[in-house]
Amino acid sequence: MPQRLWKRCMEFKMKTETGKFETYYIDKKTGTAHKGACSEQFQTFLNEGTLLVKNNESLNNLPPVPGLLSYREDNKILYVNKGNIWDAIGSKKEIQNLEKNINVEFQNLKDRLKKIEGRLMTLLVKNNESLNNLPPVPGLLSYREDNKILYVNKGNIWDAIGSKKEIQNLEKNINVEFQNLKDRLKKIEGRFNGIYSIRPAAGKLFQVYCDMETHGGGWTLVYSYTFTNYNSFTSGSNAVTPRPNWPAWRANVPISTTPPLSESSLGAVDWNLWKNIGKVLMVKSNINDWIVCQPNGGSLVTKTRASMSCQNIKNVATACSGVAPKIIYWSYYGPVLSGPSAFYYFDGNTDTNYPTHDPCGKK
């Protein structure tokens, strides 16, 4: 049967100078006397003690005093009263789990101790002959002075630790694993939109923004623009700005050769490098439908007027769903994707025309 967890509070009475008796209790921690009764200071002590009962029936006949402890002889389990129920303390399942955890922890400690002992027991020997004269104790460490190699005993042999060959193999494995990790990281990074470094052809390395999600991913942002007079979209003063350094000798908006590093920033990659980046074109817009165009004679990366195989990949405008341009041609002000009329017109002149963005390709 479990022992009591608490001791009773001790109290006594003392006669004062006036002849009255006052009650004092002993502080069990400090041993000093304080005025007052135990029942006033230590209410929890009212429920102290452990009651011994034979079975569950006897347990349920006890008064429902919260905190009261009772020990059942039949199942050898200690219970605590929680008002309307008796809660088991130290049930069989809890004890089994505790034993399991203790055994695991004990084994871990034994393993750690074994490793520590192995590190402490390193015997210094002069040569191979001295090494072989040592007792064959598995795990025993020995260091040979002649070849400066550490050995571990494996019963019938002494195995070298840190030999030249092993170190070379280790370095090789580390290099291979490091390269594998770099390759995996590269693949993982390649799945997300963001800034990447590219080196088109034999040019210099520079950063660009890549869309790795839209229409299969792998798109390099080469041009991002706004308008000079969006509120009067069809006026002659409206144009795209900035513009790439593509052929447009009558365009008068600023030229940019600074790559835009996000879809919200403005700029353009040097147009002369576009052909080294890719030939398939995707145009995304917040006012017109998104398109993807394969060169079919015509090209935006070279000044070539001819047909293109385009498809509408996202309807943004409400009119003419699914329409896509069929041809590209170059005006004095900038390139035009048309079908049958202008679909995207990258007009770069603020004196005449306007930058058509028409989902129907008619205006």
mmCIF file of N, CA and C in Angstrom, residues 195-326:
data_model
loop_
_atom_site.group_PDB
_atom_site.id
_atom_site.type_symbol
_atom_site.label_atom_id
_atom_site.label_comp_id
_atom_site.label_asym_id
_atom_site.label_seq_id
_atom_site.Cartn_x
_atom_site.Cartn_y
_atom_site.Cartn_z
ATOM 1 N N ILE A 195 13.617 35.382 -59.244
ATOM 2 C CA ILE A 195 14.771 35.923 -59.961
ATOM 3 C C ILE A 195 15.814 34.826 -60.167
ATOM 4 N N TYR A 196 16.273 34.694 -61.401
ATOM 5 C CA TYR A 196 17.276 33.697 -61.760
ATOM 6 C C TYR A 196 18.395 34.388 -62.542
ATOM 7 N N SER A 197 19.559 33.784 -62.533
ATOM 8 C CA SER A 197 20.693 34.299 -63.303
ATOM 9 C C SER A 197 20.817 33.511 -64.598
ATOM 10 N N ILE A 198 20.966 34.229 -65.721
ATOM 11 C CA ILE A 198 21.116 33.568 -67.016
ATOM 12 C C ILE A 198 22.315 34.165 -67.743
ATOM 13 N N ARG A 199 22.814 33.409 -68.711
ATOM 14 C CA ARG A 199 23.920 33.880 -69.544
ATOM 15 C C ARG A 199 23.602 33.493 -70.988
ATOM 16 N N PRO A 200 22.828 34.321 -71.712
ATOM 17 C CA PRO A 200 22.483 33.991 -73.101
ATOM 18 C C PRO A 200 23.727 33.945 -73.983
ATOM 19 N N ALA A 201 23.845 32.873 -74.758
ATOM 20 C CA ALA A 201 24.991 32.702 -75.670
ATOM 21 C C ALA A 201 26.289 32.884 -74.895
ATOM 22 N N ALA A 202 27.194 33.699 -75.421
ATOM 23 C CA ALA A 202 28.485 33.912 -74.756
ATOM 24 C C ALA A 202 28.508 35.238 -74.011
ATOM 25 N N GLY A 203 27.318 35.771 -73.728
ATOM 26 C CA GLY A 203 27.237 37.064 -73.062
ATOM 27 C C GLY A 203 27.537 36.980 -71.579
ATOM 28 N N LYS A 204 27.370 38.112 -70.918
ATOM 29 C CA LYS A 204 27.646 38.163 -69.489
ATOM 30 C C LYS A 204 26.445 37.648 -68.694
ATOM 31 N N LEU A 205 26.711 37.250 -67.467
ATOM 32 C CA LEU A 205 25.677 36.750 -66.572
ATOM 33 C C LEU A 205 24.857 37.924 -66.041
ATOM 34 N N PHE A 206 23.528 37.791 -66.063
ATOM 35 C CA PHE A 206 22.684 38.832 -65.471
ATOM 36 C C PHE A 206 21.399 38.202 -64.952
ATOM 37 N N GLN A 207 20.671 38.961 -64.156
ATOM 38 C CA GLN A 207 19.472 38.453 -63.505
ATOM 39 C C GLN A 207 18.214 38.804 -64.289
ATOM 40 N N VAL A 208 17.268 37.876 -64.265
ATOM 41 C CA VAL A 208 15.970 38.085 -64.900
ATOM 42 C C VAL A 208 14.891 37.491 -64.000
ATOM 43 N N TYR A 209 13.656 37.882 -64.264
ATOM 44 C CA TYR A 209 12.520 37.282 -63.558
ATOM 45 C C TYR A 209 11.960 36.154 -64.419
ATOM 46 N N CYS A 210 11.677 35.016 -63.787
ATOM 47 C CA CYS A 210 11.142 33.868 -64.517
ATOM 48 C C CYS A 210 9.791 33.452 -63.943
ATOM 49 N N ASP A 211 8.851 33.215 -64.833
ATOM 50 C CA ASP A 211 7.539 32.683 -64.477
ATOM 51 C C ASP A 211 7.611 31.172 -64.650
ATOM 52 N N MET A 212 7.571 30.439 -63.528
ATOM 53 C CA MET A 212 7.723 28.991 -63.565
ATOM 54 C C MET A 212 6.384 28.266 -63.401
ATOM 55 N N GLU A 213 5.281 29.013 -63.531
ATOM 56 C CA GLU A 213 3.973 28.407 -63.299
ATOM 57 C C GLU A 213 3.048 28.499 -64.510
ATOM 58 N N THR A 214 2.990 29.661 -65.154
ATOM 59 C CA THR A 214 2.027 29.873 -66.230
ATOM 60 C C THR A 214 2.324 28.996 -67.445
ATOM 61 N N HIS A 215 1.314 28.305 -67.929
ATOM 62 C CA HIS A 215 1.395 27.522 -69.167
ATOM 63 C C HIS A 215 2.646 26.631 -69.212
ATOM 64 N N GLY A 216 2.874 25.903 -68.138
ATOM 65 C CA GLY A 216 3.997 24.971 -68.087
ATOM 66 C C GLY A 216 5.268 25.539 -67.503
ATOM 67 N N GLY A 217 5.335 26.869 -67.336
ATOM 68 C CA GLY A 217 6.506 27.494 -66.735
ATOM 69 C C GLY A 217 7.686 27.604 -67.681
ATOM 70 N N GLY A 218 8.763 28.191 -67.177
ATOM 71 C CA GLY A 218 9.982 28.346 -67.963
ATOM 72 C C GLY A 218 10.010 29.604 -68.807
ATOM 73 N N TRP A 219 9.233 30.630 -68.417
ATOM 74 C CA TRP A 219 9.155 31.867 -69.199
ATOM 75 C C TRP A 219 10.056 32.943 -68.599
ATOM 76 N N THR A 220 10.864 33.569 -69.446
ATOM 77 C CA THR A 220 11.738 34.663 -69.022
ATOM 78 C C THR A 220 11.062 35.992 -69.331
ATOM 79 N N LEU A 221 10.928 36.843 -68.318
ATOM 80 C CA LEU A 221 10.308 38.154 -68.515
ATOM 81 C C LEU A 221 11.319 39.077 -69.192
ATOM 82 N N VAL A 222 11.056 39.426 -70.464
ATOM 83 C CA VAL A 222 11.988 40.274 -71.215
ATOM 84 C C VAL A 222 11.473 41.698 -71.369
ATOM 85 N N TYR A 223 10.174 41.907 -71.075
ATOM 86 C CA TYR A 223 9.626 43.249 -71.279
ATOM 87 C C TYR A 223 8.410 43.444 -70.380
ATOM 88 N N SER A 224 8.390 44.558 -69.652
ATOM 89 C CA SER A 224 7.256 44.931 -68.815
ATOM 90 C C SER A 224 7.031 46.426 -68.983
ATOM 91 N N TYR A 225 5.799 46.821 -69.268
ATOM 92 C CA TYR A 225 5.546 48.213 -69.652
ATOM 93 C C TYR A 225 4.264 48.737 -69.022
ATOM 94 N N THR A 226 4.064 50.033 -69.156
ATOM 95 C CA THR A 226 2.811 50.681 -68.790
ATOM 96 C C THR A 226 2.419 51.594 -69.949
ATOM 97 N N PHE A 227 1.543 52.574 -69.699
ATOM 98 C CA PHE A 227 1.070 53.460 -70.770
ATOM 99 C C PHE A 227 1.297 54.921 -70.384
ATOM 100 N N THR A 228 1.505 55.741 -71.392
ATOM 101 C CA THR A 228 1.745 57.170 -71.135
ATOM 102 C C THR A 228 0.454 57.918 -70.824
ATOM 103 N N ASN A 229 -0.691 57.426 -71.316
ATOM 104 C CA ASN A 229 -1.965 58.110 -71.062
ATOM 105 C C ASN A 229 -3.086 57.074 -71.030
ATOM 106 N N TYR A 230 -3.075 56.266 -69.994
ATOM 107 C CA TYR A 230 -4.022 55.151 -69.913
ATOM 108 C C TYR A 230 -5.470 55.636 -69.859
ATOM 109 N N ASN A 231 -5.706 56.758 -69.171
ATOM 110 C CA ASN A 231 -7.077 57.261 -69.018
ATOM 111 C C ASN A 231 -7.686 57.722 -70.339
ATOM 112 N N SER A 232 -6.841 58.110 -71.295
ATOM 113 C CA SER A 232 -7.318 58.436 -72.653
ATOM 114 C C SER A 232 -6.655 57.446 -73.600
ATOM 115 N N PHE A 233 -7.099 56.198 -73.468
ATOM 116 C CA PHE A 233 -6.367 55.096 -74.083
ATOM 117 C C PHE A 233 -6.250 55.223 -75.602
ATOM 118 N N THR A 234 -7.292 55.696 -76.255
ATOM 119 C CA THR A 234 -7.280 55.740 -77.724
ATOM 120 C C THR A 234 -6.800 57.075 -78.283
ATOM 121 N N SER A 235 -6.251 57.914 -77.408
ATOM 122 C CA SER A 235 -5.726 59.192 -77.900
ATOM 123 C C SER A 235 -4.323 59.005 -78.454
ATOM 124 N N GLY A 236 -3.910 59.918 -79.324
ATOM 125 C CA GLY A 236 -2.584 59.828 -79.928
ATOM 126 C C GLY A 236 -1.462 59.993 -78.930
ATOM 127 N N SER A 237 -1.765 60.575 -77.757
ATOM 128 C CA SER A 237 -0.717 60.779 -76.750
ATOM 129 C C SER A 237 -0.433 59.521 -75.933
ATOM 130 N N ASN A 238 -1.238 58.501 -76.148
ATOM 131 C CA ASN A 238 -1.034 57.264 -75.392
ATOM 132 C C ASN A 238 -0.079 56.341 -76.146
ATOM 133 N N ALA A 239 0.857 55.761 -75.410
ATOM 134 C CA ALA A 239 1.837 54.837 -75.995
ATOM 135 C C ALA A 239 2.330 53.907 -74.891
ATOM 136 N N VAL A 240 2.983 52.828 -75.290
ATOM 137 C CA VAL A 240 3.615 51.960 -74.289
ATOM 138 C C VAL A 240 4.917 52.623 -73.845
ATOM 139 N N THR A 241 5.258 52.447 -72.568
ATOM 140 C CA THR A 241 6.514 53.005 -72.060
ATOM 141 C C THR A 241 6.994 52.193 -70.864
ATOM 142 N N PRO A 242 8.289 51.949 -70.758
ATOM 143 C CA PRO A 242 9.327 52.220 -71.754
ATOM 144 C C PRO A 242 9.204 51.231 -72.908
ATOM 145 N N ARG A 243 10.139 51.265 -73.822
ATOM 146 C CA ARG A 243 10.137 50.308 -74.921
ATOM 147 C C ARG A 243 11.500 49.644 -75.017
ATOM 148 N N PRO A 244 11.559 48.422 -75.548
ATOM 149 C CA PRO A 244 12.859 47.789 -75.773
ATOM 150 C C PRO A 244 13.604 48.513 -76.902
ATOM 151 N N ASN A 245 14.840 48.182 -77.078
ATOM 152 C CA ASN A 245 15.634 48.791 -78.157
ATOM 153 C C ASN A 245 15.448 48.029 -79.468
ATOM 154 N N TRP A 246 14.183 47.614 -79.721
ATOM 155 C CA TRP A 246 13.878 46.952 -80.985
ATOM 156 C C TRP A 246 13.722 47.991 -82.102
ATOM 157 N N PRO A 247 13.710 47.563 -83.369
ATOM 158 C CA PRO A 247 13.599 48.508 -84.483
ATOM 159 C C PRO A 247 12.245 49.221 -84.480
ATOM 160 N N ALA A 248 12.245 50.509 -84.247
ATOM 161 C CA ALA A 248 11.031 51.335 -84.271
ATOM 162 C C ALA A 248 11.511 52.784 -84.379
ATOM 163 N N TRP A 249 11.934 53.189 -85.572
ATOM 164 C CA TRP A 249 12.684 54.438 -85.708
ATOM 165 C C TRP A 249 11.847 55.683 -85.466
ATOM 166 N N ARG A 250 10.497 55.568 -85.461
ATOM 167 C CA ARG A 250 9.673 56.739 -85.187
ATOM 168 C C ARG A 250 9.088 56.728 -83.770
ATOM 169 N N ALA A 251 9.472 55.764 -82.980
ATOM 170 C CA ALA A 251 9.039 55.740 -81.580
ATOM 171 C C ALA A 251 9.805 56.804 -80.796
ATOM 172 N N ASN A 252 9.125 57.430 -79.825
ATOM 173 C CA ASN A 252 9.786 58.501 -79.073
ATOM 174 C C ASN A 252 9.701 58.321 -77.549
ATOM 175 N N VAL A 253 9.217 57.176 -77.085
ATOM 176 C CA VAL A 253 9.207 56.927 -75.637
ATOM 177 C C VAL A 253 10.589 56.432 -75.220
ATOM 178 N N PRO A 254 10.921 56.536 -73.936
ATOM 179 C CA PRO A 254 12.256 56.112 -73.469
ATOM 180 C C PRO A 254 12.527 54.634 -73.754
ATOM 181 N N ILE A 255 13.785 54.351 -74.056
ATOM 182 C CA ILE A 255 14.244 52.973 -74.272
ATOM 183 C C ILE A 255 14.796 52.422 -72.958
ATOM 184 N N SER A 256 14.541 51.149 -72.709
ATOM 185 C CA SER A 256 15.102 50.487 -71.529
ATOM 186 C C SER A 256 15.847 49.227 -71.948
ATOM 187 N N THR A 257 17.000 49.034 -71.349
ATOM 188 C CA THR A 257 17.731 47.765 -71.490
ATOM 189 C C THR A 257 18.019 47.186 -70.102
ATOM 190 N N THR A 258 17.195 47.592 -69.140
ATOM 191 C CA THR A 258 17.316 47.087 -67.769
ATOM 192 C C THR A 258 16.257 46.018 -67.537
ATOM 193 N N PRO A 259 16.646 44.777 -67.292
ATOM 194 C CA PRO A 259 15.667 43.699 -67.128
ATOM 195 C C PRO A 259 14.716 43.966 -65.962
ATOM 196 N N PRO A 260 13.417 43.805 -66.162
ATOM 197 C CA PRO A 260 12.464 43.927 -65.047
ATOM 198 C C PRO A 260 12.562 42.694 -64.152
ATOM 199 N N LEU A 261 12.709 42.904 -62.856
ATOM 200 C CA LEU A 261 12.906 41.779 -61.937
ATOM 201 C C LEU A 261 11.626 41.366 -61.220
ATOM 202 N N SER A 262 10.504 41.867 -61.703
ATOM 203 C CA SER A 262 9.195 41.403 -61.244
ATOM 204 C C SER A 262 8.177 41.819 -62.290
ATOM 205 N N GLU A 263 6.995 41.241 -62.219
ATOM 206 C CA GLU A 263 5.971 41.574 -63.196
ATOM 207 C C GLU A 263 5.406 42.972 -62.969
ATOM 208 N N SER A 264 5.666 43.543 -61.808
ATOM 209 C CA SER A 264 5.160 44.885 -61.517
ATOM 210 C C SER A 264 6.198 45.975 -61.776
ATOM 211 N N SER A 265 7.449 45.584 -62.047
ATOM 212 C CA SER A 265 8.479 46.581 -62.354
ATOM 213 C C SER A 265 8.571 46.767 -63.861
ATOM 214 N N LEU A 266 9.061 47.928 -64.284
ATOM 215 C CA LEU A 266 9.126 48.262 -65.705
ATOM 216 C C LEU A 266 10.547 48.106 -66.223
ATOM 217 N N GLY A 267 10.666 47.737 -67.496
ATOM 218 C CA GLY A 267 11.985 47.612 -68.096
ATOM 219 C C GLY A 267 11.987 46.582 -69.206
ATOM 220 N N ALA A 268 13.164 46.375 -69.782
ATOM 221 C CA ALA A 268 13.285 45.420 -70.881
ATOM 222 C C ALA A 268 14.703 44.875 -70.945
ATOM 223 N N VAL A 269 14.805 43.597 -71.272
ATOM 224 C CA VAL A 269 16.098 42.992 -71.571
ATOM 225 C C VAL A 269 16.540 43.490 -72.949
ATOM 226 N N ASP A 270 17.819 43.683 -73.127
ATOM 227 C CA ASP A 270 18.363 44.086 -74.427
ATOM 228 C C ASP A 270 17.749 43.212 -75.531
ATOM 229 N N TRP A 271 17.044 43.854 -76.477
ATOM 230 C CA TRP A 271 16.321 43.112 -77.516
ATOM 231 C C TRP A 271 17.252 42.227 -78.340
ATOM 232 N N ASN A 272 18.504 42.598 -78.465
ATOM 233 C CA ASN A 272 19.461 41.807 -79.240
ATOM 234 C C ASN A 272 19.731 40.443 -78.606
ATOM 235 N N LEU A 273 19.383 40.301 -77.320
ATOM 236 C CA LEU A 273 19.606 39.030 -76.626
ATOM 237 C C LEU A 273 18.372 38.134 -76.649
ATOM 238 N N TRP A 274 17.232 38.673 -77.049
ATOM 239 C CA TRP A 274 15.996 37.896 -76.983
ATOM 240 C C TRP A 274 16.092 36.593 -77.772
ATOM 241 N N LYS A 275 16.704 36.646 -78.938
ATOM 242 C CA LYS A 275 16.781 35.444 -79.788
ATOM 243 C C LYS A 275 17.614 34.348 -79.143
ATOM 244 N N ASN A 276 18.492 34.738 -78.205
ATOM 245 C CA ASN A 276 19.305 33.744 -77.498
ATOM 246 C C ASN A 276 18.592 33.189 -76.266
ATOM 247 N N ILE A 277 17.504 33.833 -75.880
ATOM 248 C CA ILE A 277 16.741 33.384 -74.711
ATOM 249 C C ILE A 277 15.634 32.422 -75.123
ATOM 250 N N GLY A 278 14.957 32.731 -76.230
ATOM 251 C CA GLY A 278 13.878 31.861 -76.690
ATOM 252 C C GLY A 278 13.182 32.438 -77.900
ATOM 253 N N LYS A 279 12.352 31.617 -78.533
ATOM 254 C CA LYS A 279 11.629 32.049 -79.728
ATOM 255 C C LYS A 279 10.119 32.043 -79.533
ATOM 256 N N VAL A 280 9.652 31.264 -78.550
ATOM 257 C CA VAL A 280 8.218 31.205 -78.276
ATOM 258 C C VAL A 280 7.842 32.408 -77.417
ATOM 259 N N LEU A 281 6.739 33.041 -77.753
ATOM 260 C CA LEU A 281 6.325 34.297 -77.131
ATOM 261 C C LEU A 281 5.079 34.093 -76.278
ATOM 262 N N MET A 282 5.088 34.662 -75.069
ATOM 263 C CA MET A 282 3.875 34.725 -74.257
ATOM 264 C C MET A 282 3.655 36.176 -73.857
ATOM 265 N N VAL A 283 2.423 36.655 -74.021
ATOM 266 C CA VAL A 283 2.068 38.008 -73.603
ATOM 267 C C VAL A 283 0.998 37.908 -72.528
ATOM 268 N N LYS A 284 1.274 38.501 -71.360
ATOM 269 C CA LYS A 284 0.302 38.564 -70.266
ATOM 270 C C LYS A 284 -0.098 40.023 -70.074
ATOM 271 N N SER A 285 -1.364 40.247 -69.805
ATOM 272 C CA SER A 285 -1.860 41.611 -69.655
ATOM 273 C C SER A 285 -2.992 41.625 -68.642
ATOM 274 N N ASN A 286 -3.185 42.783 -68.002
ATOM 275 C CA ASN A 286 -4.323 42.904 -67.088
ATOM 276 C C ASN A 286 -5.538 43.536 -67.766
ATOM 277 N N ILE A 287 -5.420 43.857 -69.082
ATOM 278 C CA ILE A 287 -6.557 44.432 -69.817
ATOM 279 C C ILE A 287 -6.885 43.648 -71.088
ATOM 280 N N ASN A 288 -6.028 42.732 -71.475
ATOM 281 C CA ASN A 288 -6.270 41.958 -72.694
ATOM 282 C C ASN A 288 -5.959 40.487 -72.428
ATOM 283 N N ASP A 289 -6.424 39.614 -73.317
ATOM 284 C CA ASP A 289 -6.239 38.176 -73.127
ATOM 285 C C ASP A 289 -4.764 37.784 -73.235
ATOM 286 N N TRP A 290 -4.428 36.699 -72.533
ATOM 287 C CA TRP A 290 -3.068 36.182 -72.573
ATOM 288 C C TRP A 290 -2.924 35.260 -73.783
ATOM 289 N N ILE A 291 -1.784 35.372 -74.446
ATOM 290 C CA ILE A 291 -1.556 34.550 -75.640
ATOM 291 C C ILE A 291 -0.167 33.923 -75.598
ATOM 292 N N VAL A 292 -0.036 32.803 -76.297
ATOM 293 C CA VAL A 292 1.253 32.151 -76.521
ATOM 294 C C VAL A 292 1.387 31.939 -78.021
ATOM 295 N N CYS A 293 2.526 32.357 -78.584
ATOM 296 C CA CYS A 293 2.718 32.292 -80.036
ATOM 297 C C CYS A 293 4.005 31.558 -80.396
ATOM 298 N N GLN A 294 3.865 30.599 -81.286
ATOM 299 C CA GLN A 294 5.009 29.900 -81.862
ATOM 300 C C GLN A 294 5.368 30.570 -83.192
ATOM 301 N N PRO A 295 6.654 30.739 -83.485
ATOM 302 C CA PRO A 295 7.020 31.325 -84.779
ATOM 303 C C PRO A 295 6.623 30.406 -85.934
ATOM 304 N N ASN A 296 6.023 30.998 -86.940
ATOM 305 C CA ASN A 296 5.640 30.249 -88.141
ATOM 306 C C ASN A 296 6.058 31.068 -89.363
ATOM 307 N N GLY A 297 7.290 31.501 -89.297
ATOM 308 C CA GLY A 297 7.812 32.429 -90.296
ATOM 309 C C GLY A 297 8.031 33.798 -89.684
ATOM 310 N N GLY A 298 7.020 34.289 -88.930
ATOM 311 C CA GLY A 298 7.138 35.575 -88.266
ATOM 312 C C GLY A 298 7.793 35.438 -86.902
ATOM 313 N N SER A 299 8.378 36.540 -86.413
ATOM 314 C CA SER A 299 9.085 36.461 -85.141
ATOM 315 C C SER A 299 9.155 37.822 -84.467
ATOM 316 N N LEU A 300 9.079 37.797 -83.129
ATOM 317 C CA LEU A 300 9.262 39.018 -82.349
ATOM 318 C C LEU A 300 10.723 39.189 -81.944
ATOM 319 N N VAL A 301 11.492 38.113 -81.956
ATOM 320 C CA VAL A 301 12.889 38.204 -81.526
ATOM 321 C C VAL A 301 13.812 38.569 -82.686
ATOM 322 N N THR A 302 13.278 38.491 -83.888
ATOM 323 C CA THR A 302 13.959 39.038 -85.069
ATOM 324 C C THR A 302 12.908 39.837 -85.831
ATOM 325 N N LYS A 303 13.313 40.834 -86.539
ATOM 326 C CA LYS A 303 12.344 41.674 -87.252
ATOM 327 C C LYS A 303 11.881 40.948 -88.513
ATOM 328 N N THR A 304 10.887 40.052 -88.304
ATOM 329 C CA THR A 304 10.394 39.236 -89.411
ATOM 330 C C THR A 304 8.879 39.320 -89.474
ATOM 331 N N ARG A 305 8.361 39.791 -90.596
ATOM 332 C CA ARG A 305 6.916 39.871 -90.796
ATOM 333 C C ARG A 305 6.436 38.585 -91.454
ATOM 334 N N ALA A 306 5.558 37.875 -90.768
ATOM 335 C CA ALA A 306 4.983 36.640 -91.315
ATOM 336 C C ALA A 306 3.970 36.110 -90.300
ATOM 337 N N SER A 307 3.448 34.943 -90.590
ATOM 338 C CA SER A 307 2.424 34.366 -89.712
ATOM 339 C C SER A 307 3.047 33.771 -88.448
ATOM 340 N N MET A 308 2.203 33.655 -87.412
ATOM 341 C CA MET A 308 2.586 33.006 -86.162
ATOM 342 C C MET A 308 1.439 32.100 -85.727
ATOM 343 N N SER A 309 1.776 31.013 -85.061
ATOM 344 C CA SER A 309 0.754 30.094 -84.545
ATOM 345 C C SER A 309 0.484 30.459 -83.088
ATOM 346 N N CYS A 310 -0.609 31.165 -82.856
ATOM 347 C CA CYS A 310 -0.918 31.680 -81.522
ATOM 348 C C CYS A 310 -2.158 31.006 -80.944
ATOM 349 N N GLN A 311 -2.200 30.936 -79.633
ATOM 350 C CA GLN A 311 -3.377 30.434 -78.941
ATOM 351 C C GLN A 311 -3.700 31.322 -77.750
ATOM 352 N N ASN A 312 -4.972 31.447 -77.474
ATOM 353 C CA ASN A 312 -5.441 32.221 -76.331
ATOM 354 C C ASN A 312 -5.411 31.307 -75.109
ATOM 355 N N ILE A 313 -4.601 31.654 -74.100
ATOM 356 C CA ILE A 313 -4.461 30.769 -72.937
ATOM 357 C C ILE A 313 -5.238 31.265 -71.724
ATOM 358 N N LYS A 314 -5.691 32.530 -71.767
ATOM 359 C CA LYS A 314 -6.486 33.040 -70.649
ATOM 360 C C LYS A 314 -7.306 34.230 -71.101
ATOM 361 N N ASN A 315 -8.614 34.164 -70.860
ATOM 362 C CA ASN A 315 -9.491 35.281 -71.190
ATOM 363 C C ASN A 315 -9.512 36.279 -70.036
ATOM 364 N N VAL A 316 -9.037 37.473 -70.317
ATOM 365 C CA VAL A 316 -9.051 38.554 -69.334
ATOM 366 C C VAL A 316 -10.161 39.544 -69.673
ATOM 367 N N ALA A 317 -10.248 39.916 -70.948
ATOM 368 C CA ALA A 317 -11.311 40.813 -71.410
ATOM 369 C C ALA A 317 -12.624 40.044 -71.518
ATOM 370 N N THR A 318 -13.715 40.767 -71.505
ATOM 371 C CA THR A 318 -15.031 40.116 -71.546
ATOM 372 C C THR A 318 -15.492 39.806 -72.965
ATOM 373 N N ALA A 319 -14.935 40.498 -73.944
ATOM 374 C CA ALA A 319 -15.393 40.324 -75.330
ATOM 375 C C ALA A 319 -14.528 39.316 -76.080
ATOM 376 N N CYS A 320 -15.121 38.710 -77.113
ATOM 377 C CA CYS A 320 -14.391 37.872 -78.075
ATOM 378 C C CYS A 320 -13.526 36.805 -77.410
ATOM 379 N N SER A 321 -14.130 35.984 -76.615
ATOM 380 C CA SER A 321 -13.399 34.950 -75.894
ATOM 381 C C SER A 321 -12.712 33.974 -76.845
ATOM 382 N N GLY A 322 -11.446 33.696 -76.576
ATOM 383 C CA GLY A 322 -10.713 32.681 -77.328
ATOM 384 C C GLY A 322 -10.033 33.151 -78.591
ATOM 385 N N VAL A 323 -10.157 34.419 -78.951
ATOM 386 C CA VAL A 323 -9.526 34.935 -80.170
ATOM 387 C C VAL A 323 -8.025 35.081 -79.949
ATOM 388 N N ALA A 324 -7.236 34.846 -80.989
ATOM 389 C CA ALA A 324 -5.778 34.978 -80.904
ATOM 390 C C ALA A 324 -5.249 35.555 -82.217
ATOM 391 N N PRO A 325 -4.141 36.294 -82.174
ATOM 392 C CA PRO A 325 -3.561 36.847 -83.409
ATOM 393 C C PRO A 325 -3.008 35.749 -84.317
ATOM 394 N N LYS A 326 -2.786 36.125 -85.584
ATOM 395 C CA LYS A 326 -2.309 35.153 -86.568
ATOM 396 C C LYS A 326 -1.049 35.602 -87.295
#
